[in-house]
Short mmCIF file of C-alpha atoms and ligand atoms in Angstrom, two decimals:
data_model
loop_
_atom_site.label_atom_id
_atom_site.label_comp_id
_atom_site.label_asym_id
_atom_site.label_seq_id
_atom_site.Cartn_x
_atom_site.Cartn_y
_atom_site.Cartn_z
CA MET A 10 0.00 0.00 0.00
CA SER A 11 1.36 3.43 -0.89
CA ASP A 12 2.30 5.95 1.77
CA LYS A 13 -0.50 8.20 0.55
CA ASN A 14 -3.08 5.43 0.94
CA ILE A 15 -1.92 4.69 4.48
CA LYS A 16 -2.20 8.38 5.34
CA ASN A 17 -5.64 8.63 3.75
CA GLU A 18 -6.69 5.58 5.71
CA LYS A 19 -5.76 7.36 8.92
CA MET A 20 -7.71 10.43 7.82
CA GLU A 21 -10.73 8.29 7.01
CA ALA A 22 -10.51 6.57 10.39
CA ILE A 23 -10.49 9.98 12.11
CA VAL A 24 -13.42 11.29 10.06
CA SER A 25 -15.39 8.14 10.80
CA LEU A 26 -14.62 8.27 14.54
CA ALA A 27 -15.50 11.98 14.62
CA LYS A 28 -18.90 11.24 13.15
CA ARG A 29 -19.65 8.01 15.02
CA ARG A 30 -18.81 9.43 18.43
CA GLY A 31 -20.38 12.85 18.07
CA PHE A 32 -17.43 15.14 17.45
CA ILE A 33 -18.08 16.46 13.94
CA TYR A 34 -20.85 15.84 11.39
CA GLN A 35 -21.25 16.97 7.84
CA GLY A 36 -23.30 20.19 7.67
CA SER A 37 -27.02 19.81 6.67
CA GLU A 38 -26.44 16.06 6.31
CA VAL A 39 -30.16 15.11 6.43
CA TYR A 40 -30.67 17.19 3.29
CA GLY A 41 -27.72 15.65 1.50
CA GLY A 42 -25.19 18.06 2.99
CA LEU A 43 -23.76 21.44 2.04
CA SER A 44 -20.21 21.17 0.79
CA GLY A 45 -17.55 22.81 2.95
CA THR A 46 -19.71 23.09 6.07
CA TRP A 47 -19.45 21.07 9.27
CA ASP A 48 -21.50 20.78 12.44
CA TYR A 49 -20.06 20.07 15.85
CA GLY A 50 -21.65 17.53 18.19
CA PRO A 51 -21.33 17.51 21.99
CA LEU A 52 -17.75 16.25 22.12
CA GLY A 53 -16.62 18.35 19.16
CA VAL A 54 -17.97 21.58 20.52
CA THR A 55 -16.23 20.99 23.85
CA LEU A 56 -12.94 20.11 22.18
CA LYS A 57 -13.24 23.22 20.03
CA ARG A 58 -14.02 25.43 23.01
CA ASN A 59 -11.17 23.95 25.02
CA ILE A 60 -8.79 24.89 22.20
CA MET A 61 -10.26 28.38 21.80
CA ASN A 62 -10.29 29.01 25.56
CA LEU A 63 -6.69 27.84 25.86
CA TRP A 64 -5.74 30.33 23.14
CA TRP A 65 -7.67 33.13 24.83
CA LYS A 66 -6.02 32.39 28.17
CA MET A 67 -2.54 32.22 26.67
CA PHE A 68 -2.74 35.27 24.41
CA VAL A 69 -5.25 37.54 26.18
CA ASP A 70 -5.91 36.70 29.84
CA ASP A 71 -2.32 35.87 30.78
CA ARG A 72 -0.89 39.04 29.23
CA GLU A 73 -1.01 42.71 30.08
CA ASP A 74 -0.63 44.00 26.54
CA MET A 75 -3.66 42.36 24.89
CA TYR A 76 -7.19 43.59 24.39
CA GLY A 77 -10.01 41.29 23.31
CA VAL A 78 -12.62 42.41 20.78
CA ASP A 79 -15.62 40.77 19.15
CA ALA A 80 -16.61 42.65 16.01
CA ALA A 81 -19.70 42.14 13.86
CA ILE A 82 -19.36 39.65 11.01
CA LEU A 83 -21.18 41.95 8.58
CA MET A 84 -19.17 45.08 7.93
CA ASN A 85 -19.44 48.21 5.81
CA GLN A 86 -18.53 47.29 2.22
CA ASN A 87 -15.83 49.99 2.27
CA VAL A 88 -13.85 47.81 4.68
CA TRP A 89 -13.41 45.20 1.97
CA LYS A 90 -12.81 47.72 -0.79
CA ALA A 91 -10.08 49.52 1.19
CA SER A 92 -8.44 46.28 2.35
CA GLY A 93 -8.12 45.06 -1.24
CA HIS A 94 -10.40 42.05 -0.75
CA VAL A 95 -13.00 43.14 -3.32
CA ASP A 96 -10.34 43.34 -6.02
CA THR A 97 -7.80 40.74 -5.04
CA PHE A 98 -9.17 38.12 -2.62
CA THR A 99 -9.21 35.54 -5.35
CA ASP A 100 -8.09 32.02 -6.14
CA PRO A 101 -7.20 30.69 -9.61
CA LEU A 102 -10.09 28.73 -11.10
CA VAL A 103 -10.30 26.29 -14.01
CA GLU A 104 -13.38 24.63 -15.40
CA ASP A 105 -13.79 21.09 -16.72
CA LEU A 106 -15.00 21.85 -20.25
CA GLU A 107 -17.29 18.80 -20.30
CA THR A 108 -18.85 18.68 -16.83
CA LYS A 109 -18.45 22.41 -16.01
CA GLN A 110 -17.12 21.37 -12.61
CA ARG A 111 -14.69 23.92 -11.18
CA PHE A 112 -11.31 23.32 -9.59
CA ARG A 113 -8.43 25.26 -8.02
CA ALA A 114 -5.88 25.48 -10.83
CA ASP A 115 -2.94 25.70 -8.42
CA HIS A 116 -4.10 22.57 -6.58
CA LEU A 117 -4.45 20.56 -9.81
CA LEU A 118 -0.97 21.65 -10.89
CA LYS A 119 0.50 20.90 -7.47
CA ASP A 120 -1.11 17.46 -7.49
CA ALA A 121 0.47 16.89 -10.92
CA GLY A 122 3.89 17.69 -9.40
CA TYR A 123 4.43 21.28 -10.57
CA ASP A 124 5.73 24.15 -8.48
CA VAL A 125 3.11 26.88 -8.80
CA ASP A 126 4.37 29.39 -6.26
CA GLY A 127 4.22 32.90 -7.65
CA LEU A 128 2.88 31.85 -11.08
CA SER A 129 0.58 34.22 -12.95
CA LEU A 130 -2.78 33.08 -14.38
CA GLU A 131 -1.27 33.06 -17.87
CA ALA A 132 1.68 30.95 -16.72
CA MET A 133 -0.68 28.44 -15.10
CA THR A 134 -2.80 28.24 -18.25
CA LYS A 135 0.35 27.64 -20.30
CA LEU A 136 1.53 24.87 -17.93
CA ILE A 137 -1.86 23.17 -18.22
CA GLN A 138 -1.94 23.43 -22.01
CA ASP A 139 1.72 22.53 -22.63
CA ASN A 140 1.44 19.45 -20.43
CA THR A 141 -2.13 18.55 -21.42
CA ILE A 142 -3.18 18.40 -17.81
CA LYS A 143 -6.74 17.14 -17.53
CA SER A 144 -9.44 17.64 -14.92
CA PRO A 145 -9.85 14.88 -12.29
CA ASN A 146 -12.68 13.61 -14.56
CA GLY A 147 -10.21 13.20 -17.43
CA ASN A 148 -11.56 16.10 -19.51
CA GLU A 149 -9.97 19.19 -20.98
CA LEU A 150 -9.66 22.29 -18.84
CA SER A 151 -10.52 25.91 -19.53
CA GLU A 152 -8.11 28.82 -19.22
CA VAL A 153 -7.28 29.85 -15.67
CA ARG A 154 -9.18 32.85 -14.33
CA THR A 155 -9.69 34.48 -10.97
CA PHE A 156 -12.56 33.76 -8.62
CA ASN A 157 -13.40 36.03 -5.67
CA MET A 158 -13.89 33.98 -2.55
CA MET A 159 -16.05 36.40 -0.59
CA PHE A 160 -19.71 35.54 0.00
CA LYS A 161 -21.72 38.52 -1.16
CA THR A 162 -25.00 39.51 0.47
CA THR A 163 -27.21 42.56 0.85
CA VAL A 164 -28.07 44.33 4.07
CA GLY A 165 -31.51 45.88 4.58
CA PRO A 166 -34.67 45.82 2.49
CA VAL A 167 -33.29 47.59 -0.57
CA ASP A 168 -31.24 45.48 -2.93
CA ASP A 169 -28.86 47.91 -4.64
CA GLU A 170 -25.16 48.70 -4.94
CA SER A 171 -25.06 50.54 -1.61
CA SER A 172 -26.56 47.62 0.34
CA ILE A 173 -23.88 45.12 -0.69
CA SER A 174 -21.96 43.52 2.13
CA TYR A 175 -19.88 40.39 2.55
CA LEU A 176 -19.56 37.65 5.10
CA ARG A 177 -16.10 38.45 6.45
CA PRO A 178 -13.39 36.26 4.91
CA GLU A 179 -11.05 36.96 7.87
CA THR A 180 -11.51 38.32 11.36
CA ALA A 181 -8.55 40.70 11.04
CA GLN A 182 -10.45 43.62 9.51
CA GLY A 183 -12.81 43.69 12.51
CA ILE A 184 -9.69 44.26 14.61
CA PHE A 185 -8.24 47.05 12.48
CA THR A 186 -11.55 48.90 12.44
CA ASN A 187 -11.54 48.87 16.26
CA TYR A 188 -7.92 49.98 16.70
CA LYS A 189 -8.96 53.61 17.14
CA ASN A 190 -11.72 52.71 19.61
CA ILE A 191 -9.24 50.87 21.81
CA LEU A 192 -6.75 53.75 21.59
CA ASP A 193 -9.43 56.18 22.71
CA SER A 194 -10.80 53.96 25.51
CA TYR A 195 -7.54 52.59 26.90
CA TYR A 196 -4.62 54.58 25.45
CA PRO A 197 -2.30 51.57 25.74
CA ASP A 198 1.49 51.72 25.50
CA LEU A 199 3.05 50.28 22.37
CA PRO A 200 3.50 47.45 21.69
CA PHE A 201 0.00 46.16 22.31
CA GLY A 202 -2.30 43.72 20.59
CA LEU A 203 -5.96 43.27 19.80
CA ALA A 204 -7.24 39.71 19.69
CA GLN A 205 -10.39 38.27 18.21
CA GLN A 206 -11.93 34.86 17.72
CA GLY A 207 -14.81 34.21 15.38
CA LYS A 208 -16.29 32.89 12.19
CA ALA A 209 -14.82 33.56 8.77
CA PHE A 210 -16.32 32.58 5.43
CA ARG A 211 -14.61 31.80 2.15
CA ASN A 212 -16.32 30.46 -0.92
CA GLU A 213 -13.52 27.94 -1.50
CA ILE A 214 -13.56 26.58 -5.06
CA SER A 215 -13.05 23.05 -3.87
CA PRO A 216 -13.42 22.49 -0.14
CA ARG A 217 -11.64 19.30 0.83
CA ASP A 218 -9.84 17.21 3.40
CA PHE A 219 -12.51 17.13 6.10
CA ILE A 220 -12.52 20.41 8.07
CA PHE A 221 -9.12 21.46 6.72
CA ARG A 222 -10.54 23.55 3.88
CA SER A 223 -14.06 24.62 4.80
CA ARG A 224 -16.29 27.40 3.51
CA GLU A 225 -17.28 28.43 7.01
CA PHE A 226 -14.62 28.21 9.67
CA GLU A 227 -13.28 29.90 12.75
CA GLN A 228 -10.19 32.03 13.17
CA MET A 229 -8.25 33.35 16.15
CA GLU A 230 -6.29 36.41 15.13
CA ILE A 231 -4.09 39.01 16.75
CA GLU A 232 -2.96 42.33 15.36
CA TYR A 233 0.09 43.28 17.39
CA PHE A 234 0.84 46.99 17.00
CA ILE A 235 4.48 47.96 17.16
CA ASP A 236 6.99 50.73 16.58
CA PRO A 237 8.33 49.86 13.08
CA SER A 238 11.95 50.07 14.25
CA THR A 239 11.36 47.01 16.45
CA TRP A 240 9.71 44.72 13.91
CA GLU A 241 12.48 42.17 13.51
CA ALA A 242 12.78 41.48 17.25
CA GLU A 243 8.99 41.42 17.71
CA PHE A 244 8.62 39.00 14.82
CA GLU A 245 11.15 36.64 16.42
CA LYS A 246 9.23 36.79 19.70
CA TRP A 247 6.06 35.79 17.87
CA ILE A 248 7.79 32.84 16.26
CA GLY A 249 8.63 31.66 19.78
CA LEU A 250 5.05 32.24 20.96
CA VAL A 251 3.62 30.25 18.07
CA HIS A 252 5.82 27.31 19.08
CA GLU A 253 4.59 27.68 22.67
CA TRP A 254 1.06 27.45 21.27
CA THR A 255 1.70 24.30 19.24
CA ASN A 256 3.36 22.77 22.33
CA ALA A 257 0.31 23.65 24.41
CA LEU A 258 -1.81 21.79 21.85
CA GLY A 259 0.41 18.77 22.42
CA LEU A 260 1.65 18.71 18.81
CA PRO A 261 4.99 16.93 18.36
CA VAL A 262 7.82 19.45 17.83
CA GLU A 263 9.10 17.46 14.85
CA SER A 264 5.75 17.74 13.06
CA VAL A 265 5.63 21.55 13.12
CA HIS A 266 7.63 23.30 10.40
CA GLU A 267 8.41 26.92 9.66
CA LEU A 268 8.12 27.87 6.01
CA GLU A 269 9.74 31.19 5.21
CA VAL A 270 7.50 32.56 2.45
CA GLY A 271 9.57 33.99 -0.40
CA GLU A 272 9.09 37.52 -1.71
CA ALA A 273 7.31 36.38 -4.88
CA ASP A 274 4.64 34.59 -2.83
CA ARG A 275 4.17 37.13 -0.08
CA ALA A 276 1.39 39.68 -0.17
CA HIS A 277 2.96 42.87 -1.59
CA TYR A 278 2.57 44.71 1.74
CA SER A 279 4.19 41.98 3.81
CA LYS A 280 7.90 42.29 4.55
CA ARG A 281 8.10 38.85 6.14
CA THR A 282 5.72 35.92 6.35
CA VAL A 283 6.31 32.58 8.00
CA ASP A 284 3.72 29.85 7.46
CA PHE A 285 3.66 27.24 10.17
CA GLU A 286 3.00 23.89 8.57
CA PHE A 287 2.02 20.64 10.20
CA ASP A 288 2.39 17.03 9.12
CA PHE A 289 -1.31 16.26 8.77
CA PRO A 290 -2.33 12.76 7.62
CA ILE A 291 -3.11 14.42 4.24
CA GLY A 292 0.46 15.73 4.05
CA ARG A 293 2.42 18.78 5.19
CA GLU A 294 0.03 21.75 5.04
CA GLU A 295 -0.49 25.19 6.54
CA LEU A 296 -1.60 25.19 10.16
CA LEU A 297 -1.35 28.95 10.75
CA GLY A 298 0.39 32.02 9.45
CA LEU A 299 2.56 34.80 10.89
CA ALA A 300 2.96 37.99 8.87
CA TYR A 301 4.55 41.40 9.27
CA ARG A 302 1.92 43.53 7.52
CA THR A 303 3.69 46.90 7.99
CA ASP A 304 1.21 49.81 8.29
CA PHE A 305 -0.74 48.63 5.23
CA ASP A 306 -4.13 48.14 6.88
CA LEU A 307 -4.14 51.20 9.15
CA MET A 308 -2.97 53.41 6.27
CA ASN A 309 -5.75 51.99 4.09
CA ILE A 310 -8.29 52.96 6.73
CA GLN A 311 -6.69 56.39 7.21
CA ASN A 312 -6.83 57.06 3.46
CA ALA A 313 -10.25 55.56 2.76
CA ALA A 314 -12.12 56.67 5.89
CA GLY A 315 -10.23 59.93 6.39
CA LYS A 316 -9.61 59.18 10.08
CA ASN A 317 -6.26 59.72 11.70
CA MET A 318 -4.70 56.38 12.72
CA GLU A 319 -1.60 57.85 14.33
CA TYR A 320 -0.37 56.84 17.73
CA THR A 321 1.20 59.48 19.96
CA VAL A 322 4.00 58.22 22.17
CA LYS A 323 3.02 59.17 25.70
CA GLY A 324 4.64 62.33 27.07
CA THR A 325 6.07 63.28 23.64
CA ASN A 326 5.00 64.81 20.37
CA THR A 327 6.21 61.78 18.46
CA LYS A 328 3.44 60.45 16.26
CA PHE A 329 3.33 57.62 13.76
CA VAL A 330 0.98 55.00 12.37
CA PRO A 331 2.00 51.77 14.11
CA HIS A 332 3.07 48.74 12.13
CA VAL A 333 1.58 45.36 12.76
CA ILE A 334 2.56 41.74 13.25
CA GLU A 335 -0.29 39.33 12.64
CA PRO A 336 -0.41 35.75 13.88
CA SER A 337 -3.46 34.15 12.29
CA PHE A 338 -4.64 30.84 13.72
CA GLY A 339 -7.29 28.57 12.19
CA VAL A 340 -9.40 26.69 14.74
CA GLU A 341 -10.38 23.83 12.40
CA ARG A 342 -6.78 23.21 11.44
CA ALA A 343 -5.81 23.17 15.12
CA ILE A 344 -8.59 20.63 15.79
CA MET A 345 -7.45 18.50 12.88
CA ALA A 346 -3.82 18.61 14.06
CA VAL A 347 -4.87 17.71 17.62
CA LEU A 348 -7.11 14.84 16.49
CA SER A 349 -4.55 13.39 14.11
CA THR A 350 -1.83 13.59 16.77
CA ALA A 351 -4.12 11.96 19.31
CA TYR A 352 -5.47 9.15 17.11
CA THR A 353 -3.70 5.96 18.16
CA GLU A 354 -4.18 2.28 17.51
CA ASP A 355 -2.59 -0.32 19.76
CA GLU A 356 -3.30 -3.73 21.20
CA VAL A 357 -4.51 -4.46 24.71
CA ASN A 358 -4.78 -8.07 25.88
CA GLY A 359 -4.53 -9.25 22.29
CA GLU A 360 -7.34 -6.98 21.09
CA LYS A 361 -7.04 -3.99 18.79
CA ARG A 362 -7.78 -0.73 20.57
CA ILE A 363 -8.42 2.72 19.12
CA TYR A 364 -7.90 5.64 21.44
CA LEU A 365 -7.43 9.39 21.38
CA LYS A 366 -4.34 10.38 23.29
CA LEU A 367 -5.67 13.89 23.87
CA PRO A 368 -3.85 16.15 26.31
CA GLU A 369 -5.83 16.21 29.55
CA HIS A 370 -6.57 19.94 29.28
CA LEU A 371 -8.14 19.48 25.83
CA ALA A 372 -10.07 16.23 26.36
CA PRO A 373 -13.83 16.88 26.15
CA ILE A 374 -14.43 14.57 29.10
CA LYS A 375 -12.02 14.26 32.00
CA TYR A 376 -13.62 11.52 34.09
CA ALA A 377 -16.12 8.76 33.32
CA VAL A 378 -17.62 7.37 36.52
CA SER A 379 -19.35 4.01 36.85
CA PRO A 380 -20.48 1.44 39.40
CA LEU A 381 -18.88 -1.97 38.83
CA LEU A 382 -22.39 -3.46 38.52
CA LYS A 383 -25.33 -1.33 37.59
CA ASN A 384 -27.92 -3.52 39.30
CA LYS A 385 -26.33 -3.24 42.77
CA GLU A 386 -28.12 -0.40 44.46
CA GLU A 387 -25.42 0.28 47.06
CA LEU A 388 -22.72 0.55 44.36
CA VAL A 389 -24.91 2.88 42.30
CA VAL A 390 -25.57 5.13 45.30
CA LYS A 391 -21.88 5.36 46.15
CA ALA A 392 -20.91 5.90 42.50
CA ARG A 393 -23.48 8.70 42.20
CA GLU A 394 -21.89 10.45 45.19
CA VAL A 395 -18.47 10.33 43.53
CA TYR A 396 -19.94 11.40 40.20
CA ASP A 397 -21.73 14.39 41.76
CA ALA A 398 -18.59 15.53 43.57
CA LEU A 399 -16.39 15.23 40.47
CA LYS A 400 -19.02 16.83 38.24
CA LYS A 401 -19.32 19.78 40.60
CA LYS A 402 -15.56 20.22 40.60
CA HIS A 403 -14.70 19.64 36.92
CA GLY A 404 -17.95 19.88 34.94
CA ASN A 405 -16.76 17.66 32.11
CA VAL A 406 -17.54 14.36 33.87
CA VAL A 407 -19.89 11.66 32.56
CA TRP A 408 -21.85 8.77 34.04
CA ASP A 409 -21.32 5.56 32.10
CA ASP A 410 -22.86 2.28 33.27
CA ASN A 411 -23.53 0.66 29.90
CA GLY A 412 -22.13 -2.79 29.15
CA ASN A 413 -19.28 -4.38 31.04
CA ILE A 414 -16.30 -2.49 32.41
CA GLY A 415 -14.05 -3.47 29.50
CA LYS A 416 -16.53 -2.03 27.00
CA ARG A 417 -16.85 1.16 29.03
CA TYR A 418 -13.08 1.61 29.00
CA ARG A 419 -12.93 1.14 25.21
CA ARG A 420 -15.73 3.60 24.67
CA GLN A 421 -14.04 6.23 26.79
CA ASP A 422 -10.63 5.51 25.23
CA GLU A 423 -12.08 6.20 21.82
CA ILE A 424 -13.18 9.70 22.79
CA GLY A 425 -10.00 10.45 24.70
CA THR A 426 -11.27 10.42 28.30
CA PRO A 427 -8.07 10.30 30.39
CA TYR A 428 -9.59 8.68 33.51
CA CYS A 429 -12.27 6.09 34.24
CA VAL A 430 -13.36 5.82 37.86
CA VAL A 431 -14.98 2.57 39.01
CA ILE A 432 -16.79 2.06 42.31
CA ASP A 433 -16.70 -1.57 43.51
CA PHE A 434 -17.49 -3.50 46.69
CA ASP A 435 -14.20 -2.48 48.33
CA SER A 436 -15.23 1.13 47.83
CA LEU A 437 -18.10 0.57 50.26
CA GLU A 438 -15.66 -0.65 52.90
CA ASP A 439 -12.65 1.61 52.52
CA ASN A 440 -13.81 4.64 50.52
CA THR A 441 -11.36 4.04 47.70
CA VAL A 442 -12.03 3.69 43.99
CA THR A 443 -10.21 2.35 40.96
CA VAL A 444 -8.86 5.01 38.64
CA ARG A 445 -7.93 3.57 35.27
CA GLU A 446 -5.57 5.60 33.12
CA ARG A 447 -6.28 5.80 29.37
CA ASP A 448 -2.81 5.65 27.79
CA SER A 449 -1.11 3.07 30.03
CA THR A 450 -4.41 1.25 30.88
CA GLU A 451 -2.97 1.00 34.40
CA GLN A 452 -5.29 1.01 37.37
CA ARG A 453 -4.61 2.39 40.80
CA ARG A 454 -6.59 2.63 44.02
CA VAL A 455 -7.26 6.17 45.11
CA SER A 456 -9.21 7.46 48.09
CA ILE A 457 -12.45 9.19 47.20
CA GLU A 458 -11.44 12.12 49.36
CA GLU A 459 -8.19 12.60 47.47
CA LEU A 460 -9.89 12.23 44.07
CA CYS A 461 -12.64 14.73 44.79
CA GLN A 462 -10.79 17.30 46.87
P1 ATP B 10 -4.52 28.30 2.48
O1 ATP B 10 -3.28 28.71 1.73
O2 ATP B 10 -4.42 26.94 3.11
O3 ATP B 10 -5.79 28.52 1.71
P2 ATP B 10 -4.45 30.91 3.54
O4 ATP B 10 -3.00 31.23 3.42
O5 ATP B 10 -5.40 31.45 2.55
O6 ATP B 10 -4.64 29.32 3.69
P3 ATP B 10 -4.87 32.75 5.65
O7 ATP B 10 -5.61 33.70 4.81
O8 ATP B 10 -3.48 33.08 6.05
O9 ATP B 10 -4.93 31.30 4.99
O10 ATP B 10 -5.77 32.43 6.94
C1 ATP B 10 -5.21 32.23 8.21
C2 ATP B 10 -5.55 30.86 8.75
O11 ATP B 10 -6.95 30.61 8.65
C3 ATP B 10 -4.90 29.71 7.99
O12 ATP B 10 -3.57 29.50 8.43
C4 ATP B 10 -5.81 28.57 8.37
O13 ATP B 10 -5.47 28.06 9.65
C5 ATP B 10 -7.17 29.22 8.45
N1 ATP B 10 -7.91 29.00 7.22
C6 ATP B 10 -7.83 29.69 6.06
N2 ATP B 10 -8.68 29.22 5.14
C7 ATP B 10 -9.33 28.19 5.73
C8 ATP B 10 -10.35 27.29 5.28
N3 ATP B 10 -10.89 27.38 4.08
N4 ATP B 10 -10.80 26.34 6.15
C9 ATP B 10 -10.28 26.23 7.39
N5 ATP B 10 -9.32 27.06 7.85
C10 ATP B 10 -8.84 28.03 7.04
#
């Protein structure tokens, strides 16, 4: 079996587990689905929140120089004109001339083994024609053209040019538009950052690879405002912080790679961009990006909105428009990296076992509590006491008395629960319980008092 097939098999196993156990479902599935959309079930939503809350704690709550914002998804159309999105937020598109199905030209070329970085539309068309590259259906392809990825909509009852708006394709612009508000309310010292988490929407030409490339997804972004003379040192600090983040997610150091984006592939306003890639089961792909965006966005606002974006250094007359370093994190890609790192198959007592080796602080459920036998009233009563105490303390605790103990362990292993607590007849005598550990499958006796304190 080829390496690619083995990797795809792992991906399929994760997708199937995610669906079967209530992490992630296809969006609108009962109606046949809506491509590029995903719904989160009880375990998925908790995993997602754990990741987002960890990020918020690390980058907002634990720091003195960060301000959280939560901007509206719908924004004035001038935001997207000034930022360049209306004109340039595009991907290269080709059409299958027979079926009219549309594909990302750069992806087709990449899949065929060509380096497409920095290629113009004309150059891509030429590569396709010179090498008679066909669509995945085996048909001829059209010329390459651009396709704007923003979802267009109208706001209000009148449908005309002035009512056009877009579902935001990134959260960043909602930060830039609030920069002045935060300056006026807080007057922070430079450097300082604004952080936001929230939905972003991109009409991806071909959504694929589970949640990796979705049409509706979630971002966690920071605009870190700096004095331009300090950009190199600040950028280095952010590289370090990104690694701290991937460590906190429990991702193996050797699977996270820095890709220095060359000048030809960087946005024209960016002086340095580093993409952080991860070895996903589908291959090495972008997990998140870090870019030095200069003063591009604030100057765009200053010019288009006619509002002064300058920062005055406290106690001086020195004024300038701050520059910005932007770490941009995708939640879905973080989830996919965490799930694929956690997914493990091993053998216990001669039987195949599938388990999620999730870090304890990310696991949707921390403890599963059960009585050894569910028809023994005294065991159930005692187990309920332990369950109530743990639930009160941790919240993410479940009651599980279905099937035999072995089955319960397997079920909890599969969703990454680090600890199973079993109340047996000894518990009634000595107030101890068995705590079984997911990864090692080892069991130890622990006093109820110690467990619940
Ligand atoms: P790609 O090259 O993979 O399309 P990008 O460079 O366009 O990504 P950015 O615009 O830098 O992505 O967005 C920042 C982050 O948002 C990405 O690193 C990724 O984590 C996430 N992201 C972007 N597009 C998607 C998508 N369609 N689905 C899920 N996450 C996404």
